[in-house]
mmCIF file of C-alpha atoms in Angstrom:
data_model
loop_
_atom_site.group_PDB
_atom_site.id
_atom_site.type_symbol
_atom_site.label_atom_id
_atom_site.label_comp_id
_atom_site.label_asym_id
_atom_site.label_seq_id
_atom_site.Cartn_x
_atom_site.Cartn_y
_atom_site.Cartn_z
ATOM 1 C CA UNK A 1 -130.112 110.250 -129.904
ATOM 2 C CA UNK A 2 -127.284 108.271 -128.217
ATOM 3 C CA UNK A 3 -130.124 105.433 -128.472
ATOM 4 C CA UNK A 4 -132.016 104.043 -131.073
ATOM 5 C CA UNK A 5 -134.993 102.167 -130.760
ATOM 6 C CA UNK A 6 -134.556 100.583 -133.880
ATOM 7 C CA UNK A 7 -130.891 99.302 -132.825
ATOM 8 C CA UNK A 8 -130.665 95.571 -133.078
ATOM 9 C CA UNK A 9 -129.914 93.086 -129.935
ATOM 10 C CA UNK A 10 -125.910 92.343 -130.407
ATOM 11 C CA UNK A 11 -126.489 90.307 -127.659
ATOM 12 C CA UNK A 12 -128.829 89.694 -124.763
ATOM 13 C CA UNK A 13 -127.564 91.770 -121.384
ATOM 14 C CA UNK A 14 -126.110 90.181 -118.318
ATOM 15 C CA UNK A 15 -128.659 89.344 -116.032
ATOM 16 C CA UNK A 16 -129.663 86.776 -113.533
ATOM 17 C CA UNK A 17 -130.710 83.135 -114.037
ATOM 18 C CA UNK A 18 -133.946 82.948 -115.556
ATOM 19 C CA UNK A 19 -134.720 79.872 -113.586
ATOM 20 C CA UNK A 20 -133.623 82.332 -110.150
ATOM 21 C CA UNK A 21 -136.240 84.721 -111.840
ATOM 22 C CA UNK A 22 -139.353 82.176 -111.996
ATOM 23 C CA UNK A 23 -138.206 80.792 -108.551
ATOM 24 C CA UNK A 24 -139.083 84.319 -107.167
ATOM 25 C CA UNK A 25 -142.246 84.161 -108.995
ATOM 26 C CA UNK A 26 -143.169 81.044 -107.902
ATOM 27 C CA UNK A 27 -142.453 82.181 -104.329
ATOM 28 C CA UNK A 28 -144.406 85.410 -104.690
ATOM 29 C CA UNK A 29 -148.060 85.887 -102.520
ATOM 30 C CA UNK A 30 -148.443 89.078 -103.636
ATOM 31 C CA UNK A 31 -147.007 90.512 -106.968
ATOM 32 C CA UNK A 32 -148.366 93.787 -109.186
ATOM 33 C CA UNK A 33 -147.734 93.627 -112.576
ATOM 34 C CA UNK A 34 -146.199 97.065 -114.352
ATOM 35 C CA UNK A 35 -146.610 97.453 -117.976
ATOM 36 C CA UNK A 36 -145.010 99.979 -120.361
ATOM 37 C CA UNK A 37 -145.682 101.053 -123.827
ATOM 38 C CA UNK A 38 -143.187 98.297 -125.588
ATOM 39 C CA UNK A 39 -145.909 95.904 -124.033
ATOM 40 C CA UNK A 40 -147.835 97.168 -126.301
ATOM 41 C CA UNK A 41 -145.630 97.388 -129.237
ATOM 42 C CA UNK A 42 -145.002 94.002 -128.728
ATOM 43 C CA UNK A 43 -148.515 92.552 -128.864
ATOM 44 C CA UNK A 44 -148.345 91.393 -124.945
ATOM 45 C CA UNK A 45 -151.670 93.372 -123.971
ATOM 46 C CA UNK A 46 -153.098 89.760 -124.766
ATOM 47 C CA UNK A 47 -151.605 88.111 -121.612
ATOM 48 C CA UNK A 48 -152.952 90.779 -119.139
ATOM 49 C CA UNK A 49 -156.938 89.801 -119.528
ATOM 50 C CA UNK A 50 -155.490 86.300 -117.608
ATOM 51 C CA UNK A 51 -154.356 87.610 -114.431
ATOM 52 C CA UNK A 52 -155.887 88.441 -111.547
ATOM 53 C CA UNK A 53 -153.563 90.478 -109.573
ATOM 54 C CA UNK A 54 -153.180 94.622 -109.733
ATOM 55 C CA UNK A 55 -152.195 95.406 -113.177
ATOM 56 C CA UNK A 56 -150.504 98.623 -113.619
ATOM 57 C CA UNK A 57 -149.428 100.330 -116.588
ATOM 58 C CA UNK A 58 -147.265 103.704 -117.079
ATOM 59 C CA UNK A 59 -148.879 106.658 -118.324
ATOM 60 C CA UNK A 60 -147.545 106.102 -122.224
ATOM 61 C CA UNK A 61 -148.994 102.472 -121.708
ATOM 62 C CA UNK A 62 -152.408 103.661 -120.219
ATOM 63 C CA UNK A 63 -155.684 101.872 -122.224
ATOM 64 C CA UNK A 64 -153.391 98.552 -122.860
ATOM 65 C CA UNK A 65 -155.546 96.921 -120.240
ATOM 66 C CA UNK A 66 -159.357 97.605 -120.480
ATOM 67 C CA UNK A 67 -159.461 100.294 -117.462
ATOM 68 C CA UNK A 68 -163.026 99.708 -116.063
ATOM 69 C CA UNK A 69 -161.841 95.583 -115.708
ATOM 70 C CA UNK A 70 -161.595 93.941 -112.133
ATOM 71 C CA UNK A 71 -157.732 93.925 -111.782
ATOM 72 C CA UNK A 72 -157.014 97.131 -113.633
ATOM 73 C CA UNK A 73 -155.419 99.278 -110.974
ATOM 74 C CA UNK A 74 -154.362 102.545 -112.992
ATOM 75 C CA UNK A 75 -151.499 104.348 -113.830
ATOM 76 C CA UNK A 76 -148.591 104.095 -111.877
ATOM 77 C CA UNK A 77 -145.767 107.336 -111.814
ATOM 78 C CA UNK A 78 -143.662 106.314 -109.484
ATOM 79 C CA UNK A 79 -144.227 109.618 -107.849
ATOM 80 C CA UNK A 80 -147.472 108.986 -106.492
ATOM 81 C CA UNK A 81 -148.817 110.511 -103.077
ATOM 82 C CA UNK A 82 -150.416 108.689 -100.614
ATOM 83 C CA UNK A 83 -153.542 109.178 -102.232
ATOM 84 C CA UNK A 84 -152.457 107.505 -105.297
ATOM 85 C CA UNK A 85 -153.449 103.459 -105.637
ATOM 86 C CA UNK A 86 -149.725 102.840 -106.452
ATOM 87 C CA UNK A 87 -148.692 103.740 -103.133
ATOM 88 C CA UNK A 88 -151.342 101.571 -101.340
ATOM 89 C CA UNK A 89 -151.068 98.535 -103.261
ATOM 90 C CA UNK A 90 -147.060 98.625 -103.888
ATOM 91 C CA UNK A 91 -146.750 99.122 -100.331
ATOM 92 C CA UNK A 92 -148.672 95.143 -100.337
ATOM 93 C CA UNK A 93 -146.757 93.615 -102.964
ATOM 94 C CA UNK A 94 -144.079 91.441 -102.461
ATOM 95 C CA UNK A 95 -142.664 91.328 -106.097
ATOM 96 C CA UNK A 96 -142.890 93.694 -108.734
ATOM 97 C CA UNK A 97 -143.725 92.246 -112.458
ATOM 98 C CA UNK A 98 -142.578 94.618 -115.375
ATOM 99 C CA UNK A 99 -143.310 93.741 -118.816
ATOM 100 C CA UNK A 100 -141.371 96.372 -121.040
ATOM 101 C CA UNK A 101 -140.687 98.639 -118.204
ATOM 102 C CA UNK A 102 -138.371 101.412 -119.068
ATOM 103 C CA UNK A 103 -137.254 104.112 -116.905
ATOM 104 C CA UNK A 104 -138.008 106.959 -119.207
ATOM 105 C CA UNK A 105 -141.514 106.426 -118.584
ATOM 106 C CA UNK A 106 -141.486 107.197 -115.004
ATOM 107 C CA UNK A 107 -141.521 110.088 -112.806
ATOM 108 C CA UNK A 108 -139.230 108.570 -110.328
ATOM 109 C CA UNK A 109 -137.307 105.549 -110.481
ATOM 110 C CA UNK A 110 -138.017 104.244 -106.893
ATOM 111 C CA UNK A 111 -139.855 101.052 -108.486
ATOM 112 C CA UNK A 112 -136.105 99.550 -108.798
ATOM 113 C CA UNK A 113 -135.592 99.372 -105.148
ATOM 114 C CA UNK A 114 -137.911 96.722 -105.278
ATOM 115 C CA UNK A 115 -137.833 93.713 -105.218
ATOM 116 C CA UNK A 116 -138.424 93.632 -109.519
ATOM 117 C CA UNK A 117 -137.875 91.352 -112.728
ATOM 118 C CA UNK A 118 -138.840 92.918 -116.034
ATOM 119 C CA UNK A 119 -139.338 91.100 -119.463
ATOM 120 C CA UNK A 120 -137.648 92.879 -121.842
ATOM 121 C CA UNK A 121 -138.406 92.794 -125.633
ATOM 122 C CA UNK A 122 -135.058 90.746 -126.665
ATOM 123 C CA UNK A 123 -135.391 91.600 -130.233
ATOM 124 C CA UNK A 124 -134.330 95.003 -130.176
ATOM 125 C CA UNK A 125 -131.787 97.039 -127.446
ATOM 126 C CA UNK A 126 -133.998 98.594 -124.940
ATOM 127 C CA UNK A 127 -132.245 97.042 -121.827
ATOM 128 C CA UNK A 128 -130.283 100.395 -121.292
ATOM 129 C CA UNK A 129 -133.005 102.102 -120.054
ATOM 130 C CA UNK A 130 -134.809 98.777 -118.450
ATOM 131 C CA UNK A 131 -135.071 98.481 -114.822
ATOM 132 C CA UNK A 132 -134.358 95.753 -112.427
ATOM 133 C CA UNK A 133 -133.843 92.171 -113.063
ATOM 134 C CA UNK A 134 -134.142 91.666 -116.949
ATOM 135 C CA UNK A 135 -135.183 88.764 -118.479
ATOM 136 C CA UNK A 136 -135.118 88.084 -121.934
ATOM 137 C CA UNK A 137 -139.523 88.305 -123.393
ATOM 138 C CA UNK A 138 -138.623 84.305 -124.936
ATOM 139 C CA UNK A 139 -139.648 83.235 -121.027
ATOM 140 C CA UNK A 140 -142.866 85.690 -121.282
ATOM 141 C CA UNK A 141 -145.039 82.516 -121.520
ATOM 142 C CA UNK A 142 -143.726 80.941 -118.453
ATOM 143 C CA UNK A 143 -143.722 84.015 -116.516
ATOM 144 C CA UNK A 144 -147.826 84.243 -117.506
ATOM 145 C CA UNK A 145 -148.350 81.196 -116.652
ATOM 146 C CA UNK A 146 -146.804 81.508 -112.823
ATOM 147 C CA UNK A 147 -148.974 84.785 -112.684
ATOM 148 C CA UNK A 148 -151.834 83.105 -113.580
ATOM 149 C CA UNK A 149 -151.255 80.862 -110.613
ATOM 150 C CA UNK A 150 -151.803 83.794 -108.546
ATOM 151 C CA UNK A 151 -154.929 85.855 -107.184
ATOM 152 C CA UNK A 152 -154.954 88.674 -104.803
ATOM 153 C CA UNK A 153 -155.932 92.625 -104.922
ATOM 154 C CA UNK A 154 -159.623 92.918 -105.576
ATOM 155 C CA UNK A 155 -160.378 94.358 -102.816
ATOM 156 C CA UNK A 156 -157.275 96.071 -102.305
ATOM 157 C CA UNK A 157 -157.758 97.428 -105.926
ATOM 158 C CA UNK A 158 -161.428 98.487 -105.093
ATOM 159 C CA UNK A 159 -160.571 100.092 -101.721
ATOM 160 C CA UNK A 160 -157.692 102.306 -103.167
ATOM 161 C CA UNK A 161 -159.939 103.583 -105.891
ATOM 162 C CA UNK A 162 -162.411 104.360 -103.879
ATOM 163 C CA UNK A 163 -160.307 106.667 -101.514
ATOM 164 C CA UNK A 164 -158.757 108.014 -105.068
ATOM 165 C CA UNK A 165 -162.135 109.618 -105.731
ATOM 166 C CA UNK A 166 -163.144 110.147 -101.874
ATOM 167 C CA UNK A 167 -160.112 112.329 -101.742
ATOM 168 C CA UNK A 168 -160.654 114.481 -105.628
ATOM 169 C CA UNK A 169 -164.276 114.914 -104.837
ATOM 170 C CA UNK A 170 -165.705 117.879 -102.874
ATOM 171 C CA UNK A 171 -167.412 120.671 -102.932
ATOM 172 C CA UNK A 172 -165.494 122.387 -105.701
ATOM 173 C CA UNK A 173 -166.646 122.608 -108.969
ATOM 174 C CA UNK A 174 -162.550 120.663 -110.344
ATOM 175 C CA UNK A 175 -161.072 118.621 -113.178
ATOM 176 C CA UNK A 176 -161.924 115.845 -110.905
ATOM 177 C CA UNK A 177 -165.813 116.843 -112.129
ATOM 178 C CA UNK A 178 -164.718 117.718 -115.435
ATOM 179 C CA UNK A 179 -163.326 114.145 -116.254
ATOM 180 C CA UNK A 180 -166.096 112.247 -113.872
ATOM 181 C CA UNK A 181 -168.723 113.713 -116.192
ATOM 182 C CA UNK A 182 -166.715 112.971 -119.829
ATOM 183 C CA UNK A 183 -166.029 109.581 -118.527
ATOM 184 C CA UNK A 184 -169.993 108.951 -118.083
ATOM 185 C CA UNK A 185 -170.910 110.753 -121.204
ATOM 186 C CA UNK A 186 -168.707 109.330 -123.451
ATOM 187 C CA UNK A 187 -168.586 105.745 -122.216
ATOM 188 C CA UNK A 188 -167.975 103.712 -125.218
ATOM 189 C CA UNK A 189 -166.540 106.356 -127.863
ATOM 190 C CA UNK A 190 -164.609 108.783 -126.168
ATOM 191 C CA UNK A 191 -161.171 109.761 -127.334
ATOM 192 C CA UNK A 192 -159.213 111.751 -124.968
ATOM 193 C CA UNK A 193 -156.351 113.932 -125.893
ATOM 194 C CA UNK A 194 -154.452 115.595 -122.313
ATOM 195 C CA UNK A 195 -152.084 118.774 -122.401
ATOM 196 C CA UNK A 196 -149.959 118.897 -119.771
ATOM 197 C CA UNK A 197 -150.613 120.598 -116.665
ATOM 198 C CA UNK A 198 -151.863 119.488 -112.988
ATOM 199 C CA UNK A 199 -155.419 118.902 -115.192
ATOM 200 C CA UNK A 200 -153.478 116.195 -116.822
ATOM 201 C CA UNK A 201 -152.482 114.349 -113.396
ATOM 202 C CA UNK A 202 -156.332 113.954 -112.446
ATOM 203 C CA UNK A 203 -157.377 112.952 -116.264
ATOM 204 C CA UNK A 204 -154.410 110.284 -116.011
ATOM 205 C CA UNK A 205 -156.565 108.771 -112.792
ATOM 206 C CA UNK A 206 -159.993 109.638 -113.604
ATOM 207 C CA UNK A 207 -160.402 108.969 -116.843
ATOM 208 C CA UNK A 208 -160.735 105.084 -117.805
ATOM 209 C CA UNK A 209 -159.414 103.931 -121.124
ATOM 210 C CA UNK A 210 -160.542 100.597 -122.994
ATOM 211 C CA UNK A 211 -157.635 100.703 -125.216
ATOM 212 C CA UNK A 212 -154.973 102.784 -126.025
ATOM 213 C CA UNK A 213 -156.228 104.735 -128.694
ATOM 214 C CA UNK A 214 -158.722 106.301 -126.552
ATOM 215 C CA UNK A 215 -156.167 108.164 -124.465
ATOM 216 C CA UNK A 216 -153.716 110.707 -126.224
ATOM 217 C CA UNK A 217 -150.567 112.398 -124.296
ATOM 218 C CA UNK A 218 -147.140 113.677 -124.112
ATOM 219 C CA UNK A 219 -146.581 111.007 -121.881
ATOM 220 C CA UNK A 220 -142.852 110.584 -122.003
ATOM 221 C CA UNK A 221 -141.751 114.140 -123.071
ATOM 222 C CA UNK A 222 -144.548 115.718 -120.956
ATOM 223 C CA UNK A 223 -144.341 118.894 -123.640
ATOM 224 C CA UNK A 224 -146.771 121.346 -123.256
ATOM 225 C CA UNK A 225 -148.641 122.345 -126.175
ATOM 226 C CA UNK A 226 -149.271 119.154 -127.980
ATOM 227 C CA UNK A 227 -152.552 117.773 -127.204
ATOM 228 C CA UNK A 228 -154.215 120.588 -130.373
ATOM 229 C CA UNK A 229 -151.532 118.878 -133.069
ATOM 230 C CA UNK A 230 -152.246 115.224 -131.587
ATOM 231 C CA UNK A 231 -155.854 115.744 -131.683
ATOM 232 C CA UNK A 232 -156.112 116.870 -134.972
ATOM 233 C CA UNK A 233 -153.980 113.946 -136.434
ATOM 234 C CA UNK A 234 -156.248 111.534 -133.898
ATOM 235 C CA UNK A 235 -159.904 113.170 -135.988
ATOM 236 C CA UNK A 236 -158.151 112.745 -139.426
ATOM 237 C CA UNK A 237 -156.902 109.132 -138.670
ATOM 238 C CA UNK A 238 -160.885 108.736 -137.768
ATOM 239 C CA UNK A 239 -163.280 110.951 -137.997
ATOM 240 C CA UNK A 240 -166.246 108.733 -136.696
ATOM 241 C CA UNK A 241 -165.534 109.101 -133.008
ATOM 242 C CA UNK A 242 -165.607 112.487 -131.224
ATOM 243 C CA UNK A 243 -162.084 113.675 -129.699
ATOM 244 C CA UNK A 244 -162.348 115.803 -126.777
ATOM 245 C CA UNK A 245 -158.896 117.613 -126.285
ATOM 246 C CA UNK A 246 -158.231 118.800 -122.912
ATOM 247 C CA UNK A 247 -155.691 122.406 -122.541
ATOM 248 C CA UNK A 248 -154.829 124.336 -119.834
ATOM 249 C CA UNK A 249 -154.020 128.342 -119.504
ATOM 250 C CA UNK A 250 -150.702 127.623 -120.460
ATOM 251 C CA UNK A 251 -150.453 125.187 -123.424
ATOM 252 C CA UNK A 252 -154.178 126.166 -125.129
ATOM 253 C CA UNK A 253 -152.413 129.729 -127.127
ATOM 254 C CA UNK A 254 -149.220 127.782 -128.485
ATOM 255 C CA UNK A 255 -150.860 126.181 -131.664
ATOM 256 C CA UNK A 256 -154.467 127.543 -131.602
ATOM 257 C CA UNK A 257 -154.061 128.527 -134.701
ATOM 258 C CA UNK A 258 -154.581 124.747 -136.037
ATOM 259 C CA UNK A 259 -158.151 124.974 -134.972
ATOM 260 C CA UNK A 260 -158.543 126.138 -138.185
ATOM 261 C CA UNK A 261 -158.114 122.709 -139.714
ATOM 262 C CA UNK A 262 -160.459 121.377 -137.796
ATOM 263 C CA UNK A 263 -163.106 124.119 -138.894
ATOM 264 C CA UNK A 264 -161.955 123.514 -142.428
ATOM 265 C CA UNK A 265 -162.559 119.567 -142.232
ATOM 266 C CA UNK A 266 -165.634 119.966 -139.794
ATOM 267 C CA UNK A 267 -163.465 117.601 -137.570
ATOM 268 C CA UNK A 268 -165.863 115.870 -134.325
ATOM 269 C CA UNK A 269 -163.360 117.517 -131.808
ATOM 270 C CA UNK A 270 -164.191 119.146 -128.458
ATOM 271 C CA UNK A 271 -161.785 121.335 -126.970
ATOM 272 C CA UNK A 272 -161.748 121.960 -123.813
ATOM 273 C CA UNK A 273 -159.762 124.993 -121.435
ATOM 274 C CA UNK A 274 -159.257 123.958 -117.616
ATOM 275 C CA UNK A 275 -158.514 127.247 -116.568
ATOM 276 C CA UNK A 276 -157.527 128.731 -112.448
ATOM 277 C CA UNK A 277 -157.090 131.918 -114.109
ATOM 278 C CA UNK A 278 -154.029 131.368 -113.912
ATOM 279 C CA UNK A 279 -150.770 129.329 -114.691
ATOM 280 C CA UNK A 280 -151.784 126.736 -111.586
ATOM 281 C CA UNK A 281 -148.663 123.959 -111.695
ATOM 282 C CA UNK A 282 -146.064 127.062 -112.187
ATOM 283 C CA UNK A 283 -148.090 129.026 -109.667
ATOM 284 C CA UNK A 284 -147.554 126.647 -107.079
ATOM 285 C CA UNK A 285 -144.295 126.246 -107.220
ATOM 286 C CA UNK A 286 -143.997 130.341 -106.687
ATOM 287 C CA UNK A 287 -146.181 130.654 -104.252
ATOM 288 C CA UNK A 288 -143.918 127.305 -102.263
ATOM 289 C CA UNK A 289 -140.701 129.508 -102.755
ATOM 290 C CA UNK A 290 -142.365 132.435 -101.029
ATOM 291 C CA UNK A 291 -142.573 134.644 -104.448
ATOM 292 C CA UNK A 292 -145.089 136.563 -105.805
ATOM 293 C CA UNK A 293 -147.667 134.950 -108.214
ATOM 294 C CA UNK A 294 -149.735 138.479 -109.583
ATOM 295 C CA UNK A 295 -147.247 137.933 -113.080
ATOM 296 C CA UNK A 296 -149.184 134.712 -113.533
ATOM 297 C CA UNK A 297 -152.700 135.624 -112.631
ATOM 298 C CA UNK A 298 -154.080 136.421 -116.064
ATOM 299 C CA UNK A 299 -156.440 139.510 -116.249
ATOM 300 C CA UNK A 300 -158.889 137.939 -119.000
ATOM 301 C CA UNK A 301 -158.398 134.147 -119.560
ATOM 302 C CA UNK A 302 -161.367 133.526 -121.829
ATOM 303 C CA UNK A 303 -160.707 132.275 -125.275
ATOM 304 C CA UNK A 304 -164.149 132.156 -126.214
ATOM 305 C CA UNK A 305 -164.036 135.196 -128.312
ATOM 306 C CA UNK A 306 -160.835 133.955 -129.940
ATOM 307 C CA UNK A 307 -161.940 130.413 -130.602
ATOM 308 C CA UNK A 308 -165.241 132.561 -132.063
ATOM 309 C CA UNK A 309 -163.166 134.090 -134.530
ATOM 310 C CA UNK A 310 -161.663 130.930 -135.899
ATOM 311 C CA UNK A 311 -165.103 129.644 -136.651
ATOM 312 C CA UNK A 312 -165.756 127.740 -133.262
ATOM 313 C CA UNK A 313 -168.747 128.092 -131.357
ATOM 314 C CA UNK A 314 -168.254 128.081 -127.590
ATOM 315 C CA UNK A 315 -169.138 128.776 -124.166
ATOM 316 C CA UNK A 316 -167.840 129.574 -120.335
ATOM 317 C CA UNK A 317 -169.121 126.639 -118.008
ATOM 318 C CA UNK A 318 -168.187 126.970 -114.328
ATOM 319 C CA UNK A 319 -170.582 124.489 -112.168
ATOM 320 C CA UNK A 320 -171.166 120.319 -112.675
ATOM 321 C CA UNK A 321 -175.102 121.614 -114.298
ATOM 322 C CA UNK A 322 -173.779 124.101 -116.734
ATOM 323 C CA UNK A 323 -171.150 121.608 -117.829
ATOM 324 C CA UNK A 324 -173.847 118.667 -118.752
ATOM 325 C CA UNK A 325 -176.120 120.904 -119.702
ATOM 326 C CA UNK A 326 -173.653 121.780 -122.735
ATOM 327 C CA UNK A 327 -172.603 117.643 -123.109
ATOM 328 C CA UNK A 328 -176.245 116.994 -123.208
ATOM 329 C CA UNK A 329 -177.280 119.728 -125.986
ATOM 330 C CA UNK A 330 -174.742 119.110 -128.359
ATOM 331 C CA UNK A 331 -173.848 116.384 -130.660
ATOM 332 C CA UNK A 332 -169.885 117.478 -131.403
ATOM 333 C CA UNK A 333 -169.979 116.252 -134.715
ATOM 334 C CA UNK A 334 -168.512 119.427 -135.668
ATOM 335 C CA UNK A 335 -165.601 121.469 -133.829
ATOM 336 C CA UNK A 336 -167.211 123.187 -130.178
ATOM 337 C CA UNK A 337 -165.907 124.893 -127.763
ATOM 338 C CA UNK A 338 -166.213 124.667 -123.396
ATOM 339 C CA UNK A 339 -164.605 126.367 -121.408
ATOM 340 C CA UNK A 340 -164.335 125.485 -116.993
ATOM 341 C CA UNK A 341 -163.512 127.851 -114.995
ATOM 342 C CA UNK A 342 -162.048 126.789 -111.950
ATOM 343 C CA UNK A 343 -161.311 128.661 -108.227
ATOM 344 C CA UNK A 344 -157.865 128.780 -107.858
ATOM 345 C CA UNK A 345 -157.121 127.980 -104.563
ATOM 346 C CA UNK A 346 -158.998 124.707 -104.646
ATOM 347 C CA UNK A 347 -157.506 124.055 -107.816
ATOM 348 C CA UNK A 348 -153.680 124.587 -106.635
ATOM 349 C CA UNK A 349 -154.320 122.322 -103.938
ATOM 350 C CA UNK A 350 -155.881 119.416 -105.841
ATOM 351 C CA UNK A 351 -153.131 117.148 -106.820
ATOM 352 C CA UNK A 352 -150.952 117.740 -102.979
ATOM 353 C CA UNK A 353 -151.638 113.773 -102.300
ATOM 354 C CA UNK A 354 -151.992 112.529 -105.755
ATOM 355 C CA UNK A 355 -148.334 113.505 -106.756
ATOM 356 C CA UNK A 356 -145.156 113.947 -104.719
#
């Protein structure tokens, strides 16, 4: 890679003033804070249990902040529709805070034509990739203790949540259900490992994280195929919590194979199929070009029988009451199986104001 994480700091990056950047600070009403996954790497999850503003984080960062706390506002994409709390609250911000905010986190970089500073961690050469106004992490303390200085978004933060799940919920038997129901069943313990796939857009909403380790994805590469490998190293690294590892039609056949460790080493891991039937990101897009979709409409997408074959009990849920009934009867100390089936249509349609 033309960078290297590992790359020392010859020398910190042009940037402005850092007095300029705590004058804004000081002068903010309003600001969000954005963190990325070097905020972790860094030890700076610390400073976010002191603020009380809207506290962001990117997808690769999600868990950093306790999810289910006051000012924990969710993941931000920066392609978020206007059902998404990032496009609600940004659009009330007057100052954007990023602490280790790199662009190859994001979706979109439209975050930058903000008004933005972002604490970069000095120590090694990230700032290539940084957006906005960088300021060297040595002023981190002083930029805490302006934010501290600063309350706002509780009800903002509350509202935009709550027309989030207003907007996922209905009728339809969805993810949205899927991860609702996980989220109450496994409030403490959980570990949740996402494929990619429009599933993977609700889970990064729905589900709420207490720390990073409880939420597993591609997040940067968005590769499809990886939650089986991740969840299997996750069970090894500890085997005391169950893993429940969410696939979709597309990514659950690349490395099903490995399930086979998991049989082998009686691993607590739950995996999970979100089926449409069908291919439903990749369908969408062929359906919007005016194409036909019958090459991605599969004629039998159960994996039950396969998944019984590698030594892994399972069954076909497709209703909120089947789907607890199976939670509720089962202790997943050993490998299981669910599969949720899913009406298409509903399901192509689910993520239209969540993502742009």
């Amino acid at each position: 890679l033309e960078e290297d994480y590992a790359t020392p700091m010859q020398s910190e990056p042009s940037g402005p003033d850092p007095r300029t950047v705590l004058d804004a600070l000081r002068l903010s009403r309003r600001p969000v804070v954005l963190a990325g996954s070097s905020a972790i790497r860094f030890g700076w999850g610390s400073y976010l249990s002191r603020l009380s503003v809207p506290i962001f984080t990117t997808v690769s960062a999600k868990g950093m902040l306790d999810e289910r706390s006051s000012f924990a506002a969710g993941v931000y994409t920066g392609a978020g529709g206007k059902d998404a709390p990032e496009s609600s609250l940004f659009a009330q911000a007057d100052l954007v805070v990023g602490l280790g905010l790199d662009a190859r986190e994001l979706l979109s970089s439209e975050v930058s034509k903000r008004k933005l500073i972002n604490v970069f961690p000095s120590v090694y050469d990230y700032s290539r990739s940084y957006l906005g106004d960088l300021v060297s992490d040595k002023y981190l303390p002083e930029i805490v203790d302006g934010l501290t200085r600063k309350q706002w978004g509780l009800e903002e933060i509350r509202a935009s949540k709550r027309k989030l799940f207003e907007s996922l919920g209905n009728k339809h038997f969805l993810p949205f259900n899927f991860f609702s129901i996980l989220s109450q069943h496994f409030p403490e313990n959980g570990r949740l490992v996402v494929d990619v796939g429009s599933f993977a857009t609700i889970g990064e909403h729905v589900w709420e994280a207490r720390d990073p380790d409880q939420f597993l994805i591609s997040g940067n590469a968005r590769y499809m195929g990886g939650a089986i490998p991740m969840a299997l190293g996750a069970a090894f690294l500890n085997n005391e919590s169950p893993v429940v590892t969410v696939l979709g039609d597309g990514g659950i056949g690349m490395h099903l194979a490995e399930v086979k460790l998991a049989v082998e080493a009686r691993l607590p891991i739950l995996f999970a199929l979100l089926s449409d039937g069908g291919f439903g990101s990749i369908k969408s897009a062929v359906i919007d070009s005016g194409l036909s979709s019958r090459c991605l409409e599969k004629f039998n997408p159960s994996f039950v029988p396969a998944m019984e074959g590698l030594g892994i009990p399972g069954v076909r849920v497709t209703s909120e009451a089947e789907l607890k009934s199976v939670l509720e009867n089962h202790d997943f100390v050993e490998p299981y199986y669910v599969e949720c089936h899913f009406e298409s249509d509903p399901y192509r349609q689910m993520t239209l104001d969540l993502r742009n």
